[in-house]
Amino acid sequence: MKRQKPPRKNPHPVRSPSKEDFSDSSINFTCQVYNIYMQNPRLLLDSNTVHSYSRSKHENLVKSSIDKTKPPLQLQKPVSRLLHEIESLEYNQGLLDHIKRPKIIWKGMPHDIRNESYFEMLHHVEAQVVSTLRMTPIQYLNTKLAILSVAREFEDRGLSFRKVDAQRAVRIDVNKACKLWEFFHDVGWF
């Protein structure tokens, strides 16, 4: 007795069109990103606009700008400038002394940051938060500056600063951004 084959998922298969079947009305896009950035590598660092290049059968190389929905990934600032900008926001750092234990719960074991660079720039409460969230001190300082400066802008406009706004202000894990928002809110900075 012969074993029967299971029925086909599609009883009437259709062959995909061949290259000859394409008419002039169809458009095929090819993105030559590697060649574009090899000619001008500075495009990767351009912070004003994002350029998209497309080549079609009927068009030459087209360049168009796209509005970004997220802020660009910022290059590292010198730490002295970073600390100066944080201090210029004039948030009361003394409020951290009133917090004995930050209310931050995170999966996994806290990361030991005592040997990380710029650990000494953190308040001991901030060091606990950074360790719990498994961040580096420089990541935290950059994120702190970004979140607090955007919070100040919202405050100046008379708007409430929400978790979603904090998530949009930084390019880190959205859950970490929420935890930092909660921490800064508990401290009383906004």
mmCIF file of C-alpha atoms in Angstrom:
data_model
loop_
_atom_site.group_PDB
_atom_site.id
_atom_site.type_symbol
_atom_site.label_atom_id
_atom_site.label_comp_id
_atom_site.label_asym_id
_atom_site.label_seq_id
_atom_site.Cartn_x
_atom_site.Cartn_y
_atom_site.Cartn_z
ATOM 1 C CA MET A 1 0.000 0.000 0.000
ATOM 2 C CA LYS A 2 1.403 3.349 -1.062
ATOM 3 C CA ARG A 3 1.509 6.169 1.400
ATOM 4 C CA GLN A 4 -0.496 9.194 0.294
ATOM 5 C CA LYS A 5 1.058 12.624 0.210
ATOM 6 C CA PRO A 6 -0.607 15.277 2.337
ATOM 7 C CA PRO A 7 -2.664 17.771 0.341
ATOM 8 C CA ARG A 8 -0.932 20.957 -0.773
ATOM 9 C CA LYS A 9 -1.602 24.137 1.149
ATOM 10 C CA ASN A 10 -2.405 25.876 -2.104
ATOM 11 C CA PRO A 11 -3.968 23.480 -4.604
ATOM 12 C CA HIS A 12 -3.433 25.939 -7.465
ATOM 13 C CA PRO A 13 0.123 27.285 -7.203
ATOM 14 C CA VAL A 14 1.046 30.293 -9.300
ATOM 15 C CA ARG A 15 4.527 30.728 -10.652
ATOM 16 C CA SER A 16 6.233 33.964 -9.652
ATOM 17 C CA PRO A 17 6.685 36.413 -12.520
ATOM 18 C CA SER A 18 9.917 36.267 -14.436
ATOM 19 C CA LYS A 19 12.069 39.294 -15.227
ATOM 20 C CA GLU A 20 10.614 39.447 -18.714
ATOM 21 C CA ASP A 21 7.105 39.816 -17.283
ATOM 22 C CA PHE A 22 7.948 43.158 -15.652
ATOM 23 C CA SER A 23 6.609 46.030 -17.677
ATOM 24 C CA ASP A 24 7.961 49.562 -17.744
ATOM 25 C CA SER A 25 5.214 50.614 -15.346
ATOM 26 C CA SER A 26 6.655 48.611 -12.456
ATOM 27 C CA ILE A 27 9.189 50.296 -10.183
ATOM 28 C CA ASN A 28 12.067 48.518 -8.497
ATOM 29 C CA PHE A 29 14.087 50.241 -5.791
ATOM 30 C CA THR A 30 17.685 49.503 -4.982
ATOM 31 C CA CYS A 31 19.396 51.156 -2.056
ATOM 32 C CA GLN A 32 23.156 51.508 -2.447
ATOM 33 C CA VAL A 33 23.902 52.534 1.141
ATOM 34 C CA TYR A 34 27.402 51.120 1.279
ATOM 35 C CA ASN A 35 28.566 52.970 -1.838
ATOM 36 C CA ILE A 36 27.027 56.252 -0.669
ATOM 37 C CA TYR A 37 28.732 56.146 2.717
ATOM 38 C CA MET A 38 32.027 55.012 1.208
ATOM 39 C CA GLN A 39 32.030 58.150 -0.955
ATOM 40 C CA ASN A 40 31.151 60.430 1.962
ATOM 41 C CA PRO A 41 31.455 58.849 5.451
ATOM 42 C CA ARG A 42 30.545 62.167 7.131
ATOM 43 C CA LEU A 43 26.908 61.485 6.204
ATOM 44 C CA LEU A 44 26.785 59.030 9.107
ATOM 45 C CA LEU A 45 27.574 61.858 11.530
ATOM 46 C CA ASP A 46 25.246 64.460 9.990
ATOM 47 C CA SER A 47 22.987 65.590 12.848
ATOM 48 C CA ASN A 48 20.732 67.989 10.915
ATOM 49 C CA THR A 49 19.025 65.643 8.476
ATOM 50 C CA VAL A 50 18.922 62.017 7.551
ATOM 51 C CA HIS A 51 19.453 61.492 3.866
ATOM 52 C CA SER A 52 17.718 58.719 2.048
ATOM 53 C CA TYR A 53 18.888 57.687 -1.334
ATOM 54 C CA SER A 54 16.936 55.582 -3.765
ATOM 55 C CA ARG A 55 17.571 54.525 -7.316
ATOM 56 C CA SER A 56 14.807 53.401 -9.600
ATOM 57 C CA LYS A 57 14.643 52.344 -13.190
ATOM 58 C CA HIS A 58 13.249 55.719 -14.260
ATOM 59 C CA GLU A 59 15.024 58.131 -11.919
ATOM 60 C CA ASN A 60 18.560 59.213 -11.232
ATOM 61 C CA LEU A 61 19.953 59.211 -7.735
ATOM 62 C CA VAL A 62 17.405 61.027 -5.573
ATOM 63 C CA LYS A 63 18.234 62.723 -2.294
ATOM 64 C CA SER A 64 15.492 63.636 0.176
ATOM 65 C CA SER A 65 15.493 64.638 3.816
ATOM 66 C CA ILE A 66 13.383 62.868 6.430
ATOM 67 C CA ASP A 67 12.238 64.394 9.698
ATOM 68 C CA LYS A 68 13.360 62.295 12.610
ATOM 69 C CA THR A 69 10.923 61.178 15.255
ATOM 70 C CA LYS A 70 13.691 60.546 17.762
ATOM 71 C CA PRO A 71 16.613 62.762 18.674
ATOM 72 C CA PRO A 72 19.917 61.878 17.037
ATOM 73 C CA LEU A 73 22.438 59.800 18.882
ATOM 74 C CA GLN A 74 24.688 62.438 20.385
ATOM 75 C CA LEU A 75 28.431 62.187 20.371
ATOM 76 C CA GLN A 76 30.095 62.053 23.764
ATOM 77 C CA LYS A 77 30.605 65.447 25.371
ATOM 78 C CA PRO A 78 33.604 66.074 27.587
ATOM 79 C CA VAL A 79 32.689 65.158 31.153
ATOM 80 C CA SER A 80 33.542 68.613 32.491
ATOM 81 C CA ARG A 81 31.106 70.194 30.019
ATOM 82 C CA LEU A 82 28.488 67.543 30.815
ATOM 83 C CA LEU A 83 28.724 68.213 34.564
ATOM 84 C CA HIS A 84 28.656 71.979 33.969
ATOM 85 C CA GLU A 85 25.457 71.660 31.906
ATOM 86 C CA ILE A 86 23.829 69.512 34.611
ATOM 87 C CA GLU A 87 24.767 72.084 37.275
ATOM 88 C CA SER A 88 23.481 74.941 35.100
ATOM 89 C CA LEU A 89 19.988 73.400 35.233
ATOM 90 C CA GLU A 90 20.062 74.296 38.967
ATOM 91 C CA TYR A 91 18.274 71.243 40.303
ATOM 92 C CA ASN A 92 18.669 70.823 44.048
ATOM 93 C CA GLN A 93 21.197 68.004 44.494
ATOM 94 C CA GLY A 94 20.621 68.174 48.262
ATOM 95 C CA LEU A 95 17.287 66.411 47.779
ATOM 96 C CA LEU A 96 19.243 63.206 47.144
ATOM 97 C CA ASP A 97 20.444 63.233 50.775
ATOM 98 C CA HIS A 98 16.860 62.643 51.984
ATOM 99 C CA ILE A 99 16.507 59.396 50.033
ATOM 100 C CA LYS A 100 17.788 56.398 51.960
ATOM 101 C CA ARG A 101 16.971 53.735 49.418
ATOM 102 C CA PRO A 102 15.729 54.424 45.880
ATOM 103 C CA LYS A 103 12.547 52.578 44.912
ATOM 104 C CA ILE A 104 13.895 50.963 41.765
ATOM 105 C CA ILE A 105 13.302 47.308 40.994
ATOM 106 C CA TRP A 106 15.123 45.809 38.022
ATOM 107 C CA LYS A 107 15.583 42.292 36.765
ATOM 108 C CA GLY A 108 18.993 40.781 37.298
ATOM 109 C CA MET A 109 21.737 41.467 39.775
ATOM 110 C CA PRO A 110 23.030 45.017 40.239
ATOM 111 C CA HIS A 111 26.132 45.809 38.222
ATOM 112 C CA ASP A 112 29.302 46.642 40.176
ATOM 113 C CA ILE A 113 30.252 50.134 38.990
ATOM 114 C CA ARG A 114 32.838 51.031 41.637
ATOM 115 C CA ASN A 115 35.669 50.575 39.133
ATOM 116 C CA GLU A 116 33.891 52.363 36.267
ATOM 117 C CA SER A 117 35.157 55.742 35.100
ATOM 118 C CA TYR A 118 33.386 58.770 36.582
ATOM 119 C CA PHE A 119 31.890 56.715 39.418
ATOM 120 C CA GLU A 120 33.142 59.373 41.852
ATOM 121 C CA MET A 121 30.988 61.997 40.079
ATOM 122 C CA LEU A 122 27.788 60.276 41.266
ATOM 123 C CA HIS A 123 25.947 60.793 44.541
ATOM 124 C CA HIS A 124 25.774 57.513 46.504
ATOM 125 C CA VAL A 125 22.006 57.281 45.839
ATOM 126 C CA GLU A 126 22.586 57.839 42.122
ATOM 127 C CA ALA A 127 25.287 55.159 42.221
ATOM 128 C CA GLN A 128 22.712 52.695 43.603
ATOM 129 C CA VAL A 129 20.291 53.580 40.803
ATOM 130 C CA VAL A 130 22.973 53.243 38.118
ATOM 131 C CA SER A 131 24.089 49.914 39.555
ATOM 132 C CA THR A 132 20.524 48.590 39.744
ATOM 133 C CA LEU A 133 19.703 49.650 36.176
ATOM 134 C CA ARG A 134 23.012 48.164 34.965
ATOM 135 C CA MET A 135 24.178 51.396 33.334
ATOM 136 C CA THR A 136 27.582 53.046 33.244
ATOM 137 C CA PRO A 137 28.075 56.348 35.085
ATOM 138 C CA ILE A 138 28.673 58.237 31.827
ATOM 139 C CA GLN A 139 25.456 56.791 30.351
ATOM 140 C CA TYR A 140 23.586 57.923 33.430
ATOM 141 C CA LEU A 141 25.063 61.431 33.335
ATOM 142 C CA ASN A 142 24.160 61.844 29.642
ATOM 143 C CA THR A 143 20.658 60.513 30.289
ATOM 144 C CA LYS A 144 20.238 62.681 33.377
ATOM 145 C CA LEU A 145 21.171 65.796 31.397
ATOM 146 C CA ALA A 146 18.807 64.908 28.554
ATOM 147 C CA ILE A 147 15.809 64.093 30.762
ATOM 148 C CA LEU A 148 16.229 67.031 33.140
ATOM 149 C CA SER A 149 16.788 69.566 30.351
ATOM 150 C CA VAL A 150 13.649 68.384 28.520
ATOM 151 C CA ALA A 151 11.741 68.435 31.824
ATOM 152 C CA ARG A 152 12.869 72.044 32.307
ATOM 153 C CA GLU A 153 11.629 72.941 28.797
ATOM 154 C CA PHE A 154 8.233 71.392 29.580
ATOM 155 C CA GLU A 155 8.115 73.268 32.886
ATOM 156 C CA ASP A 156 8.907 76.571 31.128
ATOM 157 C CA ARG A 157 6.038 75.950 28.696
ATOM 158 C CA GLY A 158 3.646 75.060 31.512
ATOM 159 C CA LEU A 159 3.260 71.451 30.364
ATOM 160 C CA SER A 160 3.396 68.300 32.457
ATOM 161 C CA PHE A 161 6.417 66.090 31.849
ATOM 162 C CA ARG A 162 5.285 62.478 31.370
ATOM 163 C CA LYS A 163 7.124 59.173 31.135
ATOM 164 C CA VAL A 164 6.524 59.110 27.386
ATOM 165 C CA ASP A 165 8.314 62.443 27.076
ATOM 166 C CA ALA A 166 11.288 61.045 28.998
ATOM 167 C CA GLN A 167 11.382 58.014 26.700
ATOM 168 C CA ARG A 168 11.468 60.263 23.646
ATOM 169 C CA ALA A 169 14.206 62.438 25.133
ATOM 170 C CA VAL A 170 16.799 59.666 25.350
ATOM 171 C CA ARG A 171 17.979 56.732 23.317
ATOM 172 C CA ILE A 172 18.122 54.049 25.936
ATOM 173 C CA ASP A 173 15.797 51.198 26.834
ATOM 174 C CA VAL A 174 12.317 52.656 27.376
ATOM 175 C CA ASN A 175 11.944 50.713 30.627
ATOM 176 C CA LYS A 176 15.148 52.276 31.985
ATOM 177 C CA ALA A 177 13.917 55.702 30.898
ATOM 178 C CA CYS A 178 10.676 55.082 32.842
ATOM 179 C CA LYS A 179 12.587 54.012 35.941
ATOM 180 C CA LEU A 180 14.786 57.116 35.742
ATOM 181 C CA TRP A 181 11.673 59.292 35.314
ATOM 182 C CA GLU A 182 10.189 57.681 38.448
ATOM 183 C CA PHE A 183 13.448 58.198 40.351
ATOM 184 C CA PHE A 184 13.765 61.872 39.347
ATOM 185 C CA HIS A 185 10.079 62.370 40.197
ATOM 186 C CA ASP A 186 10.553 60.746 43.627
ATOM 187 C CA VAL A 187 13.558 62.988 44.264
ATOM 188 C CA GLY A 188 11.349 65.992 43.519
ATOM 189 C CA TRP A 189 13.145 67.397 40.491
ATOM 190 C CA PHE A 190 9.870 67.645 38.544
#
